[in-house]
């Protein structure tokens, strides 16, 4: 259940957007396009990415700690711009934060609506694909659609190092996507927010044979509905200046800055932030 927005949450407060790393920038891009008046604080937990190889408790622990940190920064709503974190922890975190949350999930529903061949591929992290939330999503929406699930091992790591088009990356992607084409898939669900940045690389393999499903625009619309429900939209409209996006990273932020500049045209410095949590304190004390 969602708590009501706290008294301090005002329409001019920023929206918090969080991902394990750089992938949530694809959601930030859609939010900026759809809600240009909104201020944004973005957190990339790049120090601990990828989450797709972490255990469930680690992911819930990080998602809650970063959500609490964003609340302390004055965020009025939180977008968990990570399919993996949403799949594992959104209910747990929603029950503990005093602001409304919006999560993301692979676009199985639009795939079922659009596929003509009735075969669709879903590329997502292993954690997302094995989650009960994803299984329920497929059961709810797939109907007669054959869903081919493929873990995208190595893809998050590639985007995190700003590799979106190297020959090695294209070869890795081909290994994931070609079997889907061979099985007759005409639709590919990008079930991880890092993957829209691989759009051109995927297109170079599949050409026009597949429709790529990216849910970031739908997420921005859902955020708009949630803000309206809670009376959290500013009365004025107009594009926010680039200064109204605050970029934060738990790592050194070089790649976050580079990707935000290259793909979103946001030239903002990246703040390195410390967001300790139970599990990272354990990791650090083990390493000491
Ligand atoms: N962008 C995250 C997602 O949507 C990547 C998860 C990871 O770090 O493995 O799932």
mmCIF file of N, CA and C in Angstrom, residues 105 137 149 189 191 213 243 251 271 277:
data_model
loop_
_atom_site.group_PDB
_atom_site.id
_atom_site.type_symbol
_atom_site.label_atom_id
_atom_site.label_comp_id
_atom_site.label_asym_id
_atom_site.label_seq_id
_atom_site.Cartn_x
_atom_site.Cartn_y
_atom_site.Cartn_z
ATOM 1 N N UNK A 105 8.379 -2.567 -15.616
ATOM 2 C CA UNK A 105 8.331 -4.012 -15.861
ATOM 3 C C UNK A 105 8.423 -4.253 -17.365
ATOM 4 N N UNK A 137 3.333 -11.648 -14.684
ATOM 5 C CA UNK A 137 3.104 -10.739 -15.813
ATOM 6 C C UNK A 137 2.838 -11.542 -17.093
ATOM 7 N N UNK A 149 12.306 -16.274 -23.383
ATOM 8 C CA UNK A 149 13.043 -15.477 -22.397
ATOM 9 C C UNK A 149 14.549 -15.682 -22.553
ATOM 10 N N UNK A 189 11.062 -7.523 -26.540
ATOM 11 C CA UNK A 189 10.834 -6.691 -25.355
ATOM 12 C C UNK A 189 12.187 -6.376 -24.719
ATOM 13 N N UNK A 191 13.623 -5.674 -21.711
ATOM 14 C CA UNK A 191 13.158 -5.795 -20.326
ATOM 15 C C UNK A 191 14.162 -5.333 -19.293
ATOM 16 N N UNK A 213 10.254 -3.205 -28.115
ATOM 17 C CA UNK A 213 9.335 -2.628 -27.117
ATOM 18 C C UNK A 213 10.138 -2.064 -25.944
ATOM 19 N N UNK A 243 20.091 22.473 -15.560
ATOM 20 C CA UNK A 243 20.534 22.542 -14.169
ATOM 21 C C UNK A 243 19.535 21.882 -13.232
ATOM 22 N N UNK A 251 29.475 5.677 -7.757
ATOM 23 C CA UNK A 251 30.811 5.419 -8.299
ATOM 24 C C UNK A 251 31.406 6.769 -8.729
ATOM 25 N N UNK A 271 27.581 14.255 -9.036
ATOM 26 C CA UNK A 271 28.005 14.237 -7.626
ATOM 27 C C UNK A 271 28.268 12.803 -7.220
ATOM 28 N N UNK A 277 24.410 0.956 3.170
ATOM 29 C CA UNK A 277 23.245 0.146 3.563
ATOM 30 C C UNK A 277 23.782 -1.075 4.303
#
